[in-house]
Amino acid sequence: MNSVIVFAILAALLATGTPIAVAMIGTVMLALIFFTDVPMLVIIQQMFSSADSFTLMAIPFFVLSGNIMTAGGISQRLIRVATALFGGMSGGLAIAATAACAFFAAISGSSPATVAAIGAIMIPALQRAKYDDKYSVGVITSAGSLGIMIPPSIPMVVYALATGEPIGKLFMAGVVPGLMTATVFAVMCYIAAKKGGFGQADGETKADFKELAAALKEGFWGLMMPLIVLGGIYSGMFTPTEAAAVAVVYSAIVGSFIYRDIKLKDYIDILTSSASVSAMIMFIIISASAFSWYLTSQGIPQEVAEWIISVAPQPWMFLVAVNVLLLIVGCFMEPNSAILVLAPLFYPIVMKMNINPIHFGIIMIYNLELGMLTPPLGLNLFVASGMTKYPLGRVVKAVVPFMIAMFILLIVYTYIPIFSTWLPDLLSNATP
Amino acid sequence: MDKLIKPLEWIENLIAVVSMATVSLLVFGNVVSRYGFNYTPIWSEELSRFLVVWSIFIGVAIGVRKNQHIGVDALIRFLPHKLLLASEVLLNLIGVVIIGILVYTSIEFIQQTMEFEQLSPAMRIPMYIPYIAMPVGLSLSIIHFINNIVKLFTDPTQAEAVLFASEHVEEITVEEELNINGGKQK
């Protein structure tokens, strides 16, 4: 009963529009006062100990390296590579936009950042080439999702933190589902362009070998970054946090000395905005861990686990229940806090039912990613709406076909674990 | 109010920039020294964690100043303008109260640890140095929450920014009506 009241308080506070982090802290405060004798000091201890974590430090680093790369003109260069590769096909520009999102996702760990970086250049280009809403705004808003599926990924760091699973394995597990999603989007653009008659006579985007070579030469340093980060983590050269710091220094060197687009004084802006964006994410994370501590201290995860096992005794039923729950939660909660609150609830059941926890992490993240495309708290939508000055409803309409595709893919990934487990298993067999 | 906010803004940005930059170089330097010189300084991990703690709590204040913290505004968006502004005041007040309690508790917490003269494991510095980031950053946040309320009444651009969200909703309904009408005519 108490747990119902706790979630009701949280919902009420959230409804006022209070920042999520503040609402979660307030809920824990009220819960401690009403239901326990525990002093409030414990909130401070929980918040500090979760902020004081070497693993979590990967998040500000990935935010910072992504911002440096963006300021260093990496998005234009990645778009040039993508256009050289796919521009000549039917619907080529939309396919190139999808590919550029996938490339950028391998540098950035955030979906809204991917939408912003690629969308700022590609949406106007697609509109000029007379692509309709769905295949300009829609495709980029949806393909921004790849930001958290293709490593590095901030929610994967958070899932690893909440469950103790290795970050490296989670990163690898996201690669195949991410690339498959990109392929499906690309095929959709191709078919729509063939049928709808747009995006064909793009003489100027016709790819030739020379342009491709030039684009690859320009984009080389950006495309190398994921290799360094993931290769470094996988070979055991460095920890994920160190890999993220290496990415920061690497992107600064590329931006300042190779591309020479960033001047020394630009770093002040880049650093302040990265500090406030990562603090925004971290504030939610440390508040969510105080919230999650409260739930655990009251034995709520066990209660929920027993209840779920009693209504959904089979793994497949459990996964259906999880998908439904996460799709609803994803509409109202931001992915990182949802993972921190829910992963500890599900984890014991996942272990009991012998579900691969890495596979389960991918299911959670894919579900919550769909939530970023649905109102009321769809961050990708807000970014796209802010960028195009379109009302939210118009962006939502444009996203619908891709959301349906992602929903079908979600079911595929949920029930066929091999898509997420194949690559990490392959690599862990290959390296000692 | 502006006279107070400007210098705070400058200090916050300074701390954020310096701690972010230092931490990145520190962790990178750690990798270099491990492979280059086969040496890992024991203090470096701890120092970087403490710097990140500082950058988080100062960053929270910057986030409040820029009105950046994510909240669910789906419901309040549909309120009429006057109520929307009132709810904006309310949510900033909720912030003041909740964060205020947190500041009070964190000071209490620090006083306790000071009594025990707790030292950090690696650098042997007093633990209140990282802890104090909490009351400092959160108190700055309270100032910005209050300033957000003041600006709603004194700075027209602030009120406009809040109302922008609800204007967006109206546009949708108008546009959807147009679509429906268009559909009927066909």
Coordinates of C-alpha atoms in Angstrom, one line a residue:
Chain A
M1 CA 0.0 0.0 0.0
N2 CA 2.8 2.4 1.0
S3 CA 4.5 1.8 -2.3
V4 CA 1.3 2.9 -4.2
I5 CA 1.2 6.1 -2.1
V6 CA 4.9 6.7 -2.9
F7 CA 4.3 6.4 -6.6
A8 CA 1.2 8.6 -6.3
I9 CA 3.2 11.4 -4.6
L10 CA 5.9 11.1 -7.4
A11 CA 3.2 11.3 -10.1
A12 CA 1.6 14.3 -8.4
L13 CA 4.9 16.2 -8.1
L14 CA 5.8 15.4 -11.7
A15 CA 2.4 16.7 -12.9
T16 CA 3.2 20.2 -11.7
G17 CA 6.1 20.3 -14.1
T18 CA 8.7 20.2 -11.3
P19 CA 12.1 19.0 -12.6
I20 CA 12.2 15.2 -12.5
A21 CA 15.2 15.2 -10.1
V22 CA 13.6 17.6 -7.6
A23 CA 10.3 15.6 -7.7
M24 CA 12.1 12.3 -6.9
I25 CA 14.0 13.9 -4.0
G26 CA 10.8 15.4 -2.7
T27 CA 9.0 12.1 -2.9
V28 CA 11.8 10.3 -0.9
M29 CA 11.6 13.1 1.7
L30 CA 7.9 12.8 2.2
A31 CA 8.1 9.0 2.2
L32 CA 10.8 9.0 4.9
I33 CA 8.8 11.3 7.1
F34 CA 5.5 9.4 6.7
F35 CA 6.6 5.8 6.6
T36 CA 9.9 5.5 8.4
D37 CA 12.1 6.8 11.3
V38 CA 15.1 7.0 9.0
P39 CA 16.7 10.5 9.2
M40 CA 16.9 12.6 6.0
L41 CA 20.7 12.5 6.2
V42 CA 20.4 9.2 4.3
I43 CA 19.3 11.1 1.1
I44 CA 22.4 13.2 1.2
Q45 CA 24.6 10.1 1.7
Q46 CA 22.9 8.3 -1.2
M47 CA 23.2 11.3 -3.5
F48 CA 26.9 11.9 -2.6
S49 CA 27.9 8.3 -2.9
S50 CA 26.3 7.9 -6.3
A51 CA 27.9 11.2 -7.5
D52 CA 31.3 10.0 -6.2
S53 CA 31.6 7.2 -8.8
F54 CA 34.4 6.5 -11.3
T55 CA 32.1 4.6 -13.5
L56 CA 29.5 7.4 -13.7
M57 CA 32.3 9.8 -14.8
A58 CA 32.1 8.2 -18.3
I59 CA 28.8 10.2 -18.8
P60 CA 30.2 13.8 -18.6
F61 CA 33.2 12.6 -20.7
F62 CA 30.9 11.2 -23.5
V63 CA 28.8 14.4 -23.4
L64 CA 32.0 16.5 -23.6
S65 CA 33.6 14.5 -26.4
G66 CA 30.3 14.6 -28.4
N67 CA 30.1 18.4 -28.0
I68 CA 33.8 18.9 -29.0
M69 CA 33.2 16.7 -32.1
T70 CA 30.1 18.7 -33.0
A71 CA 31.9 22.0 -32.6
G72 CA 34.8 20.6 -34.6
G73 CA 32.5 20.2 -37.7
I74 CA 32.4 16.5 -37.5
S75 CA 28.7 16.3 -38.3
Q76 CA 29.2 18.0 -41.7
R77 CA 32.1 15.6 -42.5
L78 CA 30.1 12.5 -41.5
I79 CA 27.2 13.7 -43.6
R80 CA 29.5 14.1 -46.5
V81 CA 30.7 10.5 -46.2
A82 CA 27.1 9.3 -45.9
T83 CA 25.9 11.3 -48.9
A84 CA 28.9 10.1 -51.0
L85 CA 27.9 6.5 -50.1
F86 CA 24.2 6.6 -50.5
G87 CA 23.3 9.9 -52.2
G88 CA 22.9 8.3 -55.7
M89 CA 20.1 5.9 -54.7
S90 CA 16.4 6.6 -54.8
G91 CA 15.6 8.4 -51.6
G92 CA 19.3 8.7 -51.3
L93 CA 19.4 11.9 -49.3
A94 CA 17.0 10.4 -46.6
I95 CA 19.1 7.2 -46.6
A96 CA 22.2 9.3 -46.2
A97 CA 20.6 11.1 -43.3
T98 CA 19.9 7.8 -41.6
A99 CA 23.5 6.7 -42.1
A100 CA 24.8 10.0 -40.8
C101 CA 22.7 9.5 -37.7
A102 CA 24.3 6.0 -37.3
F103 CA 27.8 7.4 -37.7
F104 CA 27.2 10.2 -35.3
A105 CA 25.6 7.8 -32.8
A106 CA 29.0 6.0 -32.7
I107 CA 30.5 9.2 -31.4
S108 CA 27.7 10.5 -29.2
G109 CA 25.9 8.6 -26.4
S110 CA 22.7 10.6 -26.5
S111 CA 19.7 10.6 -28.8
P112 CA 18.5 14.2 -28.7
A113 CA 22.2 15.2 -29.4
T114 CA 22.1 13.1 -32.5
V115 CA 18.9 14.6 -33.7
A116 CA 20.2 18.1 -33.1
A117 CA 23.6 17.5 -34.8
I118 CA 22.4 15.8 -37.9
G119 CA 19.0 17.4 -38.1
A120 CA 20.4 20.9 -38.2
I121 CA 22.0 20.3 -41.5
M122 CA 20.0 17.4 -43.0
I123 CA 16.4 18.6 -42.4
P124 CA 16.8 21.8 -44.4
A125 CA 18.6 19.8 -47.1
L126 CA 15.9 17.2 -47.3
Q127 CA 13.2 19.9 -47.4
R128 CA 15.0 21.7 -50.3
A129 CA 15.0 18.4 -52.1
K130 CA 11.2 18.2 -51.7
Y131 CA 11.1 15.2 -49.4
D132 CA 7.9 15.3 -47.4
D133 CA 7.7 15.6 -43.6
K134 CA 7.9 11.9 -42.9
Y135 CA 11.1 11.4 -44.9
S136 CA 12.8 14.6 -43.6
V137 CA 11.8 15.5 -40.1
G138 CA 10.4 12.0 -39.3
V139 CA 13.3 9.9 -40.4
I140 CA 15.9 12.0 -38.5
T141 CA 13.9 12.3 -35.3
S142 CA 13.5 8.5 -35.3
A143 CA 17.1 7.7 -36.5
G144 CA 18.3 9.9 -33.6
S145 CA 17.3 6.9 -31.5
L146 CA 20.4 5.2 -32.7
G147 CA 22.3 7.6 -30.5
I148 CA 21.7 5.3 -27.5
M149 CA 21.6 2.0 -29.3
I150 CA 24.9 2.3 -31.1
P151 CA 27.7 2.6 -28.5
P152 CA 28.8 4.7 -26.7
S153 CA 25.5 5.1 -24.9
I154 CA 24.7 6.9 -21.7
P155 CA 21.7 4.8 -20.7
M156 CA 23.9 1.7 -21.2
V157 CA 26.4 3.1 -18.6
V158 CA 23.4 3.7 -16.3
Y159 CA 22.1 0.1 -16.8
A160 CA 25.6 -1.2 -16.1
L161 CA 25.7 0.9 -12.9
A162 CA 22.3 -0.3 -11.7
T163 CA 22.9 -4.0 -12.3
G164 CA 26.6 -4.5 -12.2
E165 CA 26.8 -5.9 -15.8
P166 CA 29.9 -5.0 -17.8
I167 CA 29.6 -1.8 -19.8
G168 CA 31.8 -3.2 -22.7
K169 CA 29.4 -6.1 -23.3
L170 CA 26.4 -3.9 -23.3
F171 CA 28.0 -1.5 -25.8
M172 CA 28.7 -4.4 -28.1
A173 CA 25.2 -5.8 -27.7
G174 CA 23.7 -2.6 -29.0
V175 CA 25.6 -2.7 -32.3
V176 CA 23.6 -5.3 -34.2
P177 CA 20.1 -4.0 -33.2
G178 CA 21.2 -0.4 -33.9
L179 CA 22.5 -1.2 -37.4
M180 CA 19.5 -3.3 -38.2
T181 CA 17.2 -0.5 -37.2
A182 CA 19.2 1.9 -39.4
T183 CA 18.9 -0.6 -42.3
V184 CA 15.1 -0.9 -41.9
F185 CA 14.8 2.9 -41.9
A186 CA 16.9 3.1 -45.0
V187 CA 14.8 0.5 -46.8
M188 CA 11.6 2.4 -45.8
C189 CA 13.0 5.6 -47.3
Y190 CA 14.0 3.7 -50.5
I191 CA 10.6 2.2 -51.0
A192 CA 8.8 5.5 -50.2
A193 CA 11.0 7.4 -52.7
K194 CA 10.4 4.8 -55.4
K195 CA 6.6 5.1 -54.8
G196 CA 6.3 8.7 -53.9
G197 CA 8.6 9.9 -56.7
F198 CA 10.7 12.2 -54.6
G199 CA 14.4 12.1 -54.1
Q200 CA 15.4 10.6 -57.5
A201 CA 16.7 13.2 -59.9
D202 CA 19.4 14.4 -57.6
G203 CA 22.1 14.8 -60.2
E204 CA 24.3 16.7 -57.8
T205 CA 24.3 14.1 -55.1
K206 CA 25.2 11.3 -57.5
A207 CA 28.2 9.6 -55.9
D208 CA 31.4 9.1 -57.8
F209 CA 34.5 7.4 -56.5
K210 CA 36.5 10.6 -56.3
E211 CA 34.0 12.3 -54.1
L212 CA 33.8 9.2 -51.9
A213 CA 37.6 9.0 -51.5
A214 CA 37.7 12.8 -50.6
A215 CA 34.8 12.5 -48.2
L216 CA 36.4 9.4 -46.5
K217 CA 39.7 11.2 -46.2
E218 CA 38.0 14.2 -44.5
G219 CA 35.8 12.0 -42.3
F220 CA 38.6 9.6 -41.4
W221 CA 39.5 11.1 -38.0
G222 CA 35.9 11.2 -36.9
L223 CA 35.2 7.6 -38.1
M224 CA 38.3 6.4 -36.2
M225 CA 37.0 7.6 -32.8
P226 CA 34.5 4.7 -32.2
L227 CA 37.3 2.2 -33.1
I228 CA 39.6 3.7 -30.5
V229 CA 36.9 3.9 -27.8
L230 CA 35.4 0.5 -28.4
G231 CA 38.7 -1.2 -29.3
G232 CA 40.3 0.2 -26.2
I233 CA 37.5 -1.0 -23.9
Y234 CA 37.4 -4.4 -25.6
S235 CA 41.1 -5.1 -25.7
G236 CA 41.3 -4.2 -22.0
M237 CA 43.6 -1.3 -22.7
F238 CA 41.4 1.0 -20.7
T239 CA 38.2 1.1 -18.6
P240 CA 35.1 2.6 -20.1
T241 CA 35.6 5.8 -18.1
E242 CA 39.2 6.1 -19.3
A243 CA 38.1 5.4 -22.9
A244 CA 35.6 8.3 -22.6
A245 CA 38.4 10.6 -21.4
V246 CA 40.6 9.4 -24.2
A247 CA 37.7 10.3 -26.5
V248 CA 37.7 13.8 -25.1
V249 CA 41.4 14.4 -25.7
Y250 CA 41.2 12.7 -29.1
S251 CA 38.3 14.9 -30.2
A252 CA 40.0 18.0 -28.9
I253 CA 43.2 17.2 -30.9
V254 CA 41.2 16.4 -34.1
G255 CA 39.1 19.5 -33.7
S256 CA 41.9 21.9 -32.9
F257 CA 44.9 20.6 -34.9
I258 CA 43.6 18.5 -37.7
Y259 CA 40.2 20.0 -38.7
R260 CA 41.2 23.3 -37.1
D261 CA 37.6 24.4 -36.6
I262 CA 37.8 25.0 -32.9
K263 CA 39.7 27.9 -31.4
L264 CA 41.0 28.0 -27.8
K265 CA 38.3 30.4 -26.7
D266 CA 35.5 28.2 -28.0
Y267 CA 36.4 25.6 -25.4
I268 CA 35.0 27.9 -22.6
D269 CA 31.5 27.6 -24.2
I270 CA 31.9 23.9 -25.0
L271 CA 33.0 23.2 -21.4
T272 CA 30.2 25.2 -19.7
S273 CA 27.5 23.8 -21.9
S274 CA 28.8 20.3 -21.4
A275 CA 29.0 20.8 -17.7
S276 CA 25.4 21.9 -17.5
V277 CA 24.1 19.2 -19.8
S278 CA 25.9 16.4 -18.0
A279 CA 24.9 17.9 -14.6
M280 CA 21.3 17.7 -15.8
I281 CA 21.7 14.0 -16.5
M282 CA 23.7 13.4 -13.4
F283 CA 21.2 15.2 -11.2
I284 CA 18.5 12.9 -12.4
I285 CA 20.7 9.9 -11.8
I286 CA 21.8 10.8 -8.3
S287 CA 18.2 11.6 -7.3
A288 CA 16.9 8.4 -8.9
S289 CA 19.5 6.4 -7.0
A290 CA 18.2 8.0 -3.7
F291 CA 14.7 7.1 -4.8
S292 CA 15.8 3.6 -5.8
W293 CA 17.5 3.2 -2.4
Y294 CA 14.3 4.0 -0.7
L295 CA 12.4 1.4 -2.7
T296 CA 15.0 -1.3 -1.9
S297 CA 15.1 -0.4 1.8
Q298 CA 11.4 -1.0 2.0
G299 CA 11.6 -4.3 0.2
I300 CA 9.5 -3.1 -2.7
P301 CA 11.6 -4.8 -5.4
Q302 CA 10.9 -8.2 -3.8
E303 CA 7.2 -7.4 -3.5
V304 CA 7.0 -6.4 -7.1
A305 CA 9.1 -9.4 -8.2
E306 CA 6.8 -11.9 -6.3
W307 CA 3.8 -10.2 -7.8
I308 CA 5.1 -10.3 -11.3
I309 CA 6.2 -14.0 -11.0
S310 CA 2.7 -14.9 -9.8
V311 CA 0.9 -13.2 -12.7
A312 CA 3.6 -14.0 -15.4
P313 CA 5.3 -17.2 -14.4
Q314 CA 6.8 -17.9 -17.9
P315 CA 9.7 -15.8 -19.2
W316 CA 7.8 -14.9 -22.4
M317 CA 4.8 -13.6 -20.3
F318 CA 7.2 -11.7 -18.1
L319 CA 8.8 -10.1 -21.2
V320 CA 5.4 -9.1 -22.5
A321 CA 4.6 -7.5 -19.2
V322 CA 8.0 -5.7 -19.2
N323 CA 7.4 -4.4 -22.7
V324 CA 4.0 -3.0 -21.9
L325 CA 5.1 -1.5 -18.6
L326 CA 8.2 0.1 -20.2
L327 CA 6.3 1.5 -23.1
I328 CA 4.0 3.3 -20.7
V329 CA 6.7 4.4 -18.4
G330 CA 8.8 5.5 -21.3
C331 CA 6.1 8.1 -22.2
F332 CA 6.4 9.8 -18.8
M333 CA 9.9 9.2 -17.7
E334 CA 13.3 10.0 -19.0
P335 CA 15.3 6.8 -19.9
N336 CA 18.1 7.2 -17.3
S337 CA 15.9 7.6 -14.3
A338 CA 13.5 4.9 -15.6
I339 CA 16.5 2.5 -15.8
L340 CA 17.8 3.4 -12.4
V341 CA 14.4 2.9 -10.7
L342 CA 13.2 -0.2 -12.7
A343 CA 16.3 -2.2 -13.5
P344 CA 16.8 -3.1 -9.8
L345 CA 13.1 -4.2 -9.7
F346 CA 13.5 -6.5 -12.7
Y347 CA 17.0 -7.7 -12.2
P348 CA 16.2 -10.5 -9.6
I349 CA 13.4 -11.8 -11.8
V350 CA 15.6 -11.8 -14.9
M351 CA 18.2 -13.8 -13.1
K352 CA 15.6 -16.2 -11.7
M353 CA 14.1 -16.8 -15.1
N354 CA 17.5 -17.3 -16.7
I355 CA 17.1 -14.4 -19.2
N356 CA 20.4 -13.1 -20.4
P357 CA 20.9 -9.8 -18.5
I358 CA 22.7 -8.1 -21.4
H359 CA 19.9 -9.0 -23.7
F360 CA 17.4 -7.7 -21.1
G361 CA 19.4 -4.4 -21.0
I362 CA 18.9 -4.0 -24.7
I363 CA 15.2 -4.7 -24.4
M364 CA 14.9 -2.0 -21.7
I365 CA 16.9 0.6 -23.7
Y366 CA 15.0 -0.1 -26.9
N367 CA 11.7 0.3 -25.1
L368 CA 12.6 3.5 -23.5
E369 CA 14.0 4.8 -26.7
L370 CA 10.5 4.4 -28.2
G371 CA 9.4 6.6 -25.3
M372 CA 11.6 9.4 -26.6
L373 CA 9.5 9.4 -29.7
T374 CA 6.2 9.7 -27.9
P375 CA 4.7 12.7 -26.2
P376 CA 4.5 14.0 -23.5
L377 CA 8.2 13.5 -22.6
G378 CA 9.7 12.7 -26.0
L379 CA 13.0 14.5 -26.0
N380 CA 13.7 13.7 -29.6
L381 CA 10.4 15.3 -30.6
F382 CA 11.1 18.5 -28.6
V383 CA 14.5 18.9 -30.3
A384 CA 13.1 18.4 -33.7
S385 CA 10.2 20.7 -33.0
G386 CA 12.5 23.4 -31.6
M387 CA 14.7 23.1 -34.6
T388 CA 12.1 23.2 -37.4
K389 CA 9.7 25.5 -35.5
Y390 CA 7.0 22.9 -36.4
P391 CA 4.3 22.3 -33.7
L392 CA 4.8 19.1 -31.8
G393 CA 1.8 17.4 -33.5
R394 CA 3.3 17.8 -36.9
V395 CA 6.5 16.1 -35.8
V396 CA 4.6 13.3 -34.1
K397 CA 2.7 12.6 -37.3
A398 CA 5.9 12.5 -39.3
V399 CA 7.5 10.0 -36.8
V400 CA 4.6 7.5 -36.8
P401 CA 5.7 5.1 -39.6
F402 CA 9.2 4.8 -38.1
M403 CA 7.7 4.2 -34.7
I404 CA 5.7 1.4 -36.0
A405 CA 8.8 -0.1 -37.6
M406 CA 10.7 0.2 -34.3
F407 CA 7.8 -1.4 -32.4
I408 CA 8.0 -4.4 -34.7
L409 CA 11.8 -4.5 -34.3
L410 CA 11.3 -4.3 -30.5
I411 CA 9.2 -7.5 -30.6
V412 CA 11.9 -9.2 -32.7
Y413 CA 14.7 -8.2 -30.4
T414 CA 12.7 -9.2 -27.3
Y415 CA 12.0 -12.8 -28.4
I416 CA 15.2 -13.5 -30.5
P417 CA 18.0 -12.8 -28.1
I418 CA 20.7 -13.7 -30.6
F419 CA 20.6 -10.2 -32.2
S420 CA 21.9 -8.7 -29.0
T421 CA 24.0 -11.6 -27.6
W422 CA 25.8 -12.7 -30.8
L423 CA 28.4 -9.9 -31.0
P424 CA 29.4 -9.7 -27.3
D425 CA 29.6 -13.5 -27.1
L426 CA 31.7 -13.7 -30.3
L427 CA 34.2 -11.1 -28.9
S428 CA 34.4 -12.5 -25.5
N429 CA 35.3 -15.9 -27.0
A430 CA 37.9 -14.3 -29.2
T431 CA 39.7 -12.3 -26.5
P432 CA 41.0 -14.1 -23.4
Chain B
M1 CA 19.0 41.0 -8.6
D2 CA 21.2 41.1 -11.8
K3 CA 24.1 42.5 -9.8
L4 CA 24.0 39.4 -7.7
I5 CA 23.4 37.0 -10.5
K6 CA 26.2 38.1 -12.9
P7 CA 29.1 37.4 -10.6
L8 CA 27.6 34.1 -9.5
E9 CA 27.2 33.2 -13.2
W10 CA 30.9 33.9 -13.7
I11 CA 32.0 31.9 -10.7
E12 CA 29.8 28.9 -11.6
N13 CA 31.1 28.9 -15.2
L14 CA 34.7 29.1 -14.0
I15 CA 34.3 26.2 -11.6
A16 CA 32.5 24.1 -14.3
V17 CA 35.1 24.9 -17.0
V18 CA 38.1 24.3 -14.7
S19 CA 36.8 21.1 -13.2
M20 CA 35.7 19.6 -16.5
A21 CA 38.9 20.3 -18.2
T22 CA 41.1 19.2 -15.3
V23 CA 39.2 15.9 -14.9
S24 CA 39.5 15.0 -18.6
L25 CA 43.2 15.7 -18.6
L26 CA 43.7 13.9 -15.3
V27 CA 42.0 10.6 -16.4
F28 CA 43.7 10.8 -19.8
G29 CA 47.1 11.5 -18.1
N30 CA 46.5 8.4 -15.9
V31 CA 46.2 6.2 -19.0
V32 CA 49.4 7.8 -20.5
S33 CA 51.3 7.3 -17.3
R34 CA 50.2 3.8 -16.9
Y35 CA 51.3 2.7 -20.4
G36 CA 54.2 5.2 -20.8
F37 CA 55.8 5.1 -17.4
N38 CA 54.2 2.1 -15.8
Y39 CA 53.1 4.3 -13.0
T40 CA 49.6 5.0 -11.7
P41 CA 49.4 7.8 -9.1
I42 CA 47.0 6.7 -6.3
W43 CA 45.6 10.2 -5.8
S44 CA 44.5 10.8 -9.3
E45 CA 41.3 8.6 -9.3
E46 CA 40.1 10.2 -6.1
L47 CA 40.9 13.7 -7.2
S48 CA 39.0 13.2 -10.4
R49 CA 36.0 11.8 -8.6
F50 CA 35.9 14.8 -6.2
L51 CA 36.2 17.2 -9.1
V52 CA 33.3 15.6 -10.9
V53 CA 31.2 15.9 -7.7
W54 CA 31.9 19.6 -7.7
S55 CA 31.1 19.9 -11.4
I56 CA 27.8 18.1 -10.9
F57 CA 26.5 20.2 -8.1
I58 CA 27.7 23.5 -9.7
G59 CA 26.2 22.2 -12.9
V60 CA 22.9 21.7 -11.2
A61 CA 22.8 25.4 -10.4
I62 CA 23.8 26.3 -14.0
G63 CA 20.9 24.1 -15.1
V64 CA 18.4 25.9 -12.8
R65 CA 19.7 29.3 -14.0
K66 CA 19.2 28.3 -17.7
N67 CA 15.9 26.6 -16.8
Q68 CA 17.2 23.4 -18.4
H69 CA 16.2 20.7 -16.0
I70 CA 13.8 18.2 -17.6
G71 CA 10.3 18.1 -16.2
V72 CA 7.0 16.7 -17.5
D73 CA 5.2 19.8 -18.7
A74 CA 2.5 17.8 -20.6
L75 CA -0.3 18.7 -18.3
I76 CA 0.5 22.3 -17.4
R77 CA 1.0 23.2 -21.1
F78 CA -2.8 23.1 -21.6
L79 CA -3.5 25.6 -18.8
P80 CA -4.6 29.1 -19.7
H81 CA -1.8 31.7 -19.8
K82 CA -2.3 33.1 -16.3
L83 CA -2.5 29.7 -14.7
L84 CA 0.5 28.6 -16.6
L85 CA 2.5 31.4 -15.2
A86 CA 1.2 30.6 -11.7
S87 CA 2.2 27.0 -12.1
E88 CA 5.7 28.2 -13.2
V89 CA 5.9 30.1 -10.0
L90 CA 4.7 27.1 -8.1
L91 CA 7.3 24.7 -9.5
N92 CA 10.1 27.1 -8.8
L93 CA 8.8 27.4 -5.2
I94 CA 8.7 23.6 -4.9
G95 CA 12.3 23.7 -6.0
V96 CA 13.1 26.2 -3.3
V97 CA 11.5 24.2 -0.5
I98 CA 12.8 20.7 -1.5
I99 CA 16.3 21.9 -2.3
G100 CA 16.2 24.1 0.8
I101 CA 15.6 21.0 3.0
L102 CA 18.4 19.3 1.2
V103 CA 20.8 22.2 1.9
Y104 CA 19.9 22.1 5.6
T105 CA 20.4 18.3 5.8
S106 CA 23.7 18.5 3.9
I107 CA 25.1 21.1 6.3
E108 CA 24.0 18.9 9.2
F109 CA 25.8 15.9 7.5
I110 CA 29.0 17.9 7.0
Q111 CA 29.0 19.0 10.7
Q112 CA 28.8 15.4 11.7
T113 CA 31.7 14.3 9.5
M114 CA 33.8 17.3 10.7
E115 CA 33.4 16.1 14.3
F116 CA 34.9 12.7 13.3
E117 CA 37.7 14.5 11.3
Q118 CA 37.2 12.1 8.5
L119 CA 40.0 12.0 5.9
S120 CA 39.8 10.8 2.3
P121 CA 41.4 7.3 1.8
A122 CA 44.0 8.3 -0.9
M123 CA 44.8 11.9 -0.6
R124 CA 44.3 12.2 3.1
I125 CA 42.4 15.5 2.7
P126 CA 39.4 16.3 5.0
M127 CA 36.2 14.8 3.5
Y128 CA 34.3 18.1 3.9
I129 CA 36.1 19.4 0.8
P130 CA 34.1 17.2 -1.6
Y131 CA 31.0 17.2 0.6
I132 CA 30.8 21.0 0.7
A133 CA 30.0 21.0 -3.1
M134 CA 26.5 19.9 -2.1
P135 CA 25.4 22.9 0.0
V136 CA 27.3 25.3 -2.2
G137 CA 25.8 24.1 -5.5
L138 CA 22.4 23.6 -4.1
S139 CA 22.3 27.0 -2.4
L140 CA 23.2 28.6 -5.7
S141 CA 20.3 26.6 -7.2
I142 CA 18.0 28.1 -4.7
I143 CA 19.1 31.6 -5.6
H144 CA 18.4 30.8 -9.3
F145 CA 15.0 29.3 -8.5
I146 CA 14.1 32.6 -6.7
N147 CA 15.6 34.6 -9.5
N148 CA 13.5 32.6 -12.0
I149 CA 10.4 33.7 -10.2
V150 CA 11.5 37.3 -10.0
K151 CA 12.3 37.3 -13.7
L152 CA 8.8 36.0 -14.5
F153 CA 7.5 39.4 -13.3
T154 CA 10.3 41.7 -14.4
D155 CA 11.7 40.2 -17.6
P156 CA 9.2 39.9 -20.4
T157 CA 11.3 37.4 -22.3
Q158 CA 11.2 34.9 -19.5
A159 CA 7.4 34.9 -19.4
E160 CA 7.4 34.6 -23.2
A161 CA 9.6 31.6 -23.1
V162 CA 7.2 29.9 -20.7
L163 CA 4.2 30.7 -22.8
F164 CA 6.0 29.5 -25.9
A165 CA 5.2 25.9 -25.0
S166 CA 1.5 26.6 -24.7
E167 CA 1.4 28.6 -28.0
H168 CA 2.8 25.5 -29.6
V169 CA -0.2 23.5 -28.4
E170 CA -2.7 25.9 -29.8
E171 CA -0.9 25.8 -33.2
I172 CA -1.4 22.0 -33.2
T173 CA -5.1 22.2 -32.6
V174 CA -5.6 24.8 -35.2
E175 CA -3.6 22.9 -37.7
E176 CA -5.3 19.6 -36.9
E177 CA -8.6 21.3 -37.4
L178 CA -7.4 22.6 -40.8
N179 CA -6.4 19.0 -41.7
I180 CA -9.7 17.6 -40.7
N181 CA -11.6 20.3 -42.7
G182 CA -9.4 19.7 -45.6
G183 CA -10.1 16.0 -45.4
K184 CA -13.8 16.6 -45.4
Q185 CA -13.8 18.8 -48.4
K186 CA -12.1 16.1 -50.4

